[in-house]
């Protein structure tokens, strides 16, 4: 009985290590709907084969760039004022849509980004904020994401 348990433990450990070190395939990569708002399906498919680093970088940037929050944590935020002050010319927006999405698409909005601190933008809806990740931290997250696919910048 001990032998069976030992064999099962070794198998489970081997499978766990294998699954953690497995390189993911770009062909199986699911692109976010937010990136599809910026790139056409044909552009995405072309990048998937010809420039996967840029495709994965853009997608991870969208996912990690910002976050809508309801409660501030203990952080030295850079106070940027109201989000609407950074609205791109000619663009309309809905705070409710931003809150529902829980992020800002950096390829549509050009919000300032600090190198090491989080930038904080207020929404008119009381107690709701958009936080933009520092450049250094975003770069780390993008690079970690690329490494999962065996890619580097």
PDB file of N, CA and C in Angstrom, residues 74-109:
ATOM      1  N   UNK A  74      -3.566  51.290   0.742  1.00  0.00           N
ATOM      2  CA  UNK A  74      -2.521  52.134   1.313  1.00  0.00           C
ATOM      3  C   UNK A  74      -1.387  52.275   0.297  1.00  0.00           C
ATOM      4  N   UNK A  75      -1.431  53.328  -0.455  1.00  0.00           N
ATOM      5  CA  UNK A  75      -0.469  53.549  -1.547  1.00  0.00           C
ATOM      6  C   UNK A  75      -0.280  55.051  -1.711  1.00  0.00           C
ATOM      7  N   UNK A  76       0.891  55.442  -2.148  1.00  0.00           N
ATOM      8  CA  UNK A  76       1.167  56.845  -2.450  1.00  0.00           C
ATOM      9  C   UNK A  76       0.808  57.090  -3.914  1.00  0.00           C
ATOM     10  N   UNK A  77      -0.487  57.274  -4.187  1.00  0.00           N
ATOM     11  CA  UNK A  77      -0.960  57.481  -5.552  1.00  0.00           C
ATOM     12  C   UNK A  77      -0.578  58.869  -6.047  1.00  0.00           C
ATOM     13  N   UNK A  78      -0.375  58.972  -7.352  1.00  0.00           N
ATOM     14  CA  UNK A  78      -0.220  60.274  -7.979  1.00  0.00           C
ATOM     15  C   UNK A  78      -1.628  60.716  -8.367  1.00  0.00           C
ATOM     16  N   UNK A  79      -2.121  61.765  -7.739  1.00  0.00           N
ATOM     17  CA  UNK A  79      -3.473  62.264  -7.983  1.00  0.00           C
ATOM     18  C   UNK A  79      -3.507  62.982  -9.333  1.00  0.00           C
ATOM     19  N   UNK A  80      -4.312  62.462 -10.256  1.00  0.00           N
ATOM     20  CA  UNK A  80      -4.349  63.010 -11.616  1.00  0.00           C
ATOM     21  C   UNK A  80      -5.615  63.813 -11.912  1.00  0.00           C
ATOM     22  N   UNK A  81      -6.528  63.893 -10.963  1.00  0.00           N
ATOM     23  CA  UNK A  81      -7.774  64.621 -11.202  1.00  0.00           C
ATOM     24  C   UNK A  81      -8.823  63.697 -11.810  1.00  0.00           C
ATOM     25  N   UNK A  82      -9.737  64.297 -12.570  1.00  0.00           N
ATOM     26  CA  UNK A  82     -10.847  63.526 -13.140  1.00  0.00           C
ATOM     27  C   UNK A  82     -10.461  62.877 -14.461  1.00  0.00           C
ATOM     28  N   UNK A  83     -10.947  61.667 -14.645  1.00  0.00           N
ATOM     29  CA  UNK A  83     -10.680  60.905 -15.866  1.00  0.00           C
ATOM     30  C   UNK A  83     -11.136  61.671 -17.099  1.00  0.00           C
ATOM     31  N   UNK A  84     -12.276  62.322 -17.019  1.00  0.00           N
ATOM     32  CA  UNK A  84     -12.824  63.013 -18.186  1.00  0.00           C
ATOM     33  C   UNK A  84     -11.897  64.116 -18.705  1.00  0.00           C
ATOM     34  N   UNK A  85     -10.996  64.614 -17.865  1.00  0.00           N
ATOM     35  CA  UNK A  85     -10.039  65.631 -18.305  1.00  0.00           C
ATOM     36  C   UNK A  85      -9.026  65.065 -19.299  1.00  0.00           C
ATOM     37  N   UNK A  86      -8.948  63.747 -19.402  1.00  0.00           N
ATOM     38  CA  UNK A  86      -7.999  63.086 -20.298  1.00  0.00           C
ATOM     39  C   UNK A  86      -8.701  62.422 -21.486  1.00  0.00           C
ATOM     40  N   UNK A  87      -9.968  62.749 -21.664  1.00  0.00           N
ATOM     41  CA  UNK A  87     -10.767  62.180 -22.753  1.00  0.00           C
ATOM     42  C   UNK A  87     -10.178  62.592 -24.098  1.00  0.00           C
ATOM     43  N   UNK A  88      -9.857  61.620 -24.963  1.00  0.00           N
ATOM     44  CA  UNK A  88      -9.330  61.963 -26.284  1.00  0.00           C
ATOM     45  C   UNK A  88     -10.324  62.815 -27.077  1.00  0.00           C
ATOM     46  N   UNK A  89      -9.795  63.726 -27.880  1.00  0.00           N
ATOM     47  CA  UNK A  89     -10.628  64.631 -28.679  1.00  0.00           C
ATOM     48  C   UNK A  89     -11.619  63.846 -29.530  1.00  0.00           C
ATOM     49  N   UNK A  90     -12.863  64.277 -29.488  1.00  0.00           N
ATOM     50  CA  UNK A  90     -13.894  63.671 -30.305  1.00  0.00           C
ATOM     51  C   UNK A  90     -14.452  62.356 -29.789  1.00  0.00           C
ATOM     52  N   UNK A  91     -13.933  61.869 -28.685  1.00  0.00           N
ATOM     53  CA  UNK A  91     -14.386  60.588 -28.145  1.00  0.00           C
ATOM     54  C   UNK A  91     -15.424  60.830 -27.053  1.00  0.00           C
ATOM     55  N   UNK A  92     -16.456  60.019 -27.042  1.00  0.00           N
ATOM     56  CA  UNK A  92     -17.450  60.054 -25.977  1.00  0.00           C
ATOM     57  C   UNK A  92     -17.248  58.819 -25.125  1.00  0.00           C
ATOM     58  N   UNK A  93     -17.643  58.925 -23.863  1.00  0.00           N
ATOM     59  CA  UNK A  93     -17.501  57.765 -22.990  1.00  0.00           C
ATOM     60  C   UNK A  93     -18.626  57.743 -21.978  1.00  0.00           C
ATOM     61  N   UNK A  94     -18.791  56.599 -21.378  1.00  0.00           N
ATOM     62  CA  UNK A  94     -19.782  56.406 -20.340  1.00  0.00           C
ATOM     63  C   UNK A  94     -19.061  55.836 -19.120  1.00  0.00           C
ATOM     64  N   UNK A  95     -19.205  56.513 -18.005  1.00  0.00           N
ATOM     65  CA  UNK A  95     -18.593  56.001 -16.778  1.00  0.00           C
ATOM     66  C   UNK A  95     -19.143  54.621 -16.444  1.00  0.00           C
ATOM     67  N   UNK A  96     -20.430  54.402 -16.708  1.00  0.00           N
ATOM     68  CA  UNK A  96     -21.020  53.091 -16.418  1.00  0.00           C
ATOM     69  C   UNK A  96     -20.354  51.992 -17.242  1.00  0.00           C
ATOM     70  N   UNK A  97     -20.025  52.284 -18.506  1.00  0.00           N
ATOM     71  CA  UNK A  97     -19.342  51.285 -19.344  1.00  0.00           C
ATOM     72  C   UNK A  97     -17.924  51.029 -18.841  1.00  0.00           C
ATOM     73  N   UNK A  98     -17.257  52.074 -18.401  1.00  0.00           N
ATOM     74  CA  UNK A  98     -15.902  51.908 -17.850  1.00  0.00           C
ATOM     75  C   UNK A  98     -15.964  51.072 -16.577  1.00  0.00           C
ATOM     76  N   UNK A  99     -16.928  51.358 -15.728  1.00  0.00           N
ATOM     77  CA  UNK A  99     -17.073  50.594 -14.486  1.00  0.00           C
ATOM     78  C   UNK A  99     -17.397  49.137 -14.796  1.00  0.00           C
ATOM     79  N   UNK A 100     -18.264  48.915 -15.754  1.00  0.00           N
ATOM     80  CA  UNK A 100     -18.633  47.538 -16.129  1.00  0.00           C
ATOM     81  C   UNK A 100     -17.427  46.786 -16.702  1.00  0.00           C
ATOM     82  N   UNK A 101     -16.642  47.444 -17.532  1.00  0.00           N
ATOM     83  CA  UNK A 101     -15.468  46.806 -18.131  1.00  0.00           C
ATOM     84  C   UNK A 101     -14.362  46.606 -17.097  1.00  0.00           C
ATOM     85  N   UNK A 102     -14.294  47.464 -16.097  1.00  0.00           N
ATOM     86  CA  UNK A 102     -13.295  47.432 -15.015  1.00  0.00           C
ATOM     87  C   UNK A 102     -11.889  47.799 -15.457  1.00  0.00           C
ATOM     88  N   UNK A 103     -11.747  48.436 -16.609  1.00  0.00           N
ATOM     89  CA  UNK A 103     -10.438  48.882 -17.061  1.00  0.00           C
ATOM     90  C   UNK A 103     -10.601  49.945 -18.142  1.00  0.00           C
ATOM     91  N   UNK A 104      -9.484  50.575 -18.497  1.00  0.00           N
ATOM     92  CA  UNK A 104      -9.410  51.546 -19.589  1.00  0.00           C
ATOM     93  C   UNK A 104      -8.507  50.952 -20.659  1.00  0.00           C
ATOM     94  N   UNK A 105      -8.931  51.021 -21.907  1.00  0.00           N
ATOM     95  CA  UNK A 105      -8.115  50.513 -23.015  1.00  0.00           C
ATOM     96  C   UNK A 105      -7.042  51.556 -23.338  1.00  0.00           C
ATOM     97  N   UNK A 106      -5.768  51.238 -23.098  1.00  0.00           N
ATOM     98  CA  UNK A 106      -4.708  52.224 -23.320  1.00  0.00           C
ATOM     99  C   UNK A 106      -4.483  52.558 -24.799  1.00  0.00           C
ATOM    100  N   UNK A 107      -5.045  51.767 -25.697  1.00  0.00           N
ATOM    101  CA  UNK A 107      -4.902  52.050 -27.119  1.00  0.00           C
ATOM    102  C   UNK A 107      -6.003  52.981 -27.612  1.00  0.00           C
ATOM    103  N   UNK A 108      -6.961  53.290 -26.732  1.00  0.00           N
ATOM    104  CA  UNK A 108      -7.988  54.284 -27.030  1.00  0.00           C
ATOM    105  C   UNK A 108      -7.745  55.555 -26.222  1.00  0.00           C
ATOM    106  N   UNK A 109      -7.464  55.389 -24.950  1.00  0.00           N
ATOM    107  CA  UNK A 109      -7.165  56.497 -24.050  1.00  0.00           C
ATOM    108  C   UNK A 109      -5.650  56.613 -23.936  1.00  0.00           C
TER     109      UNK A 109
END
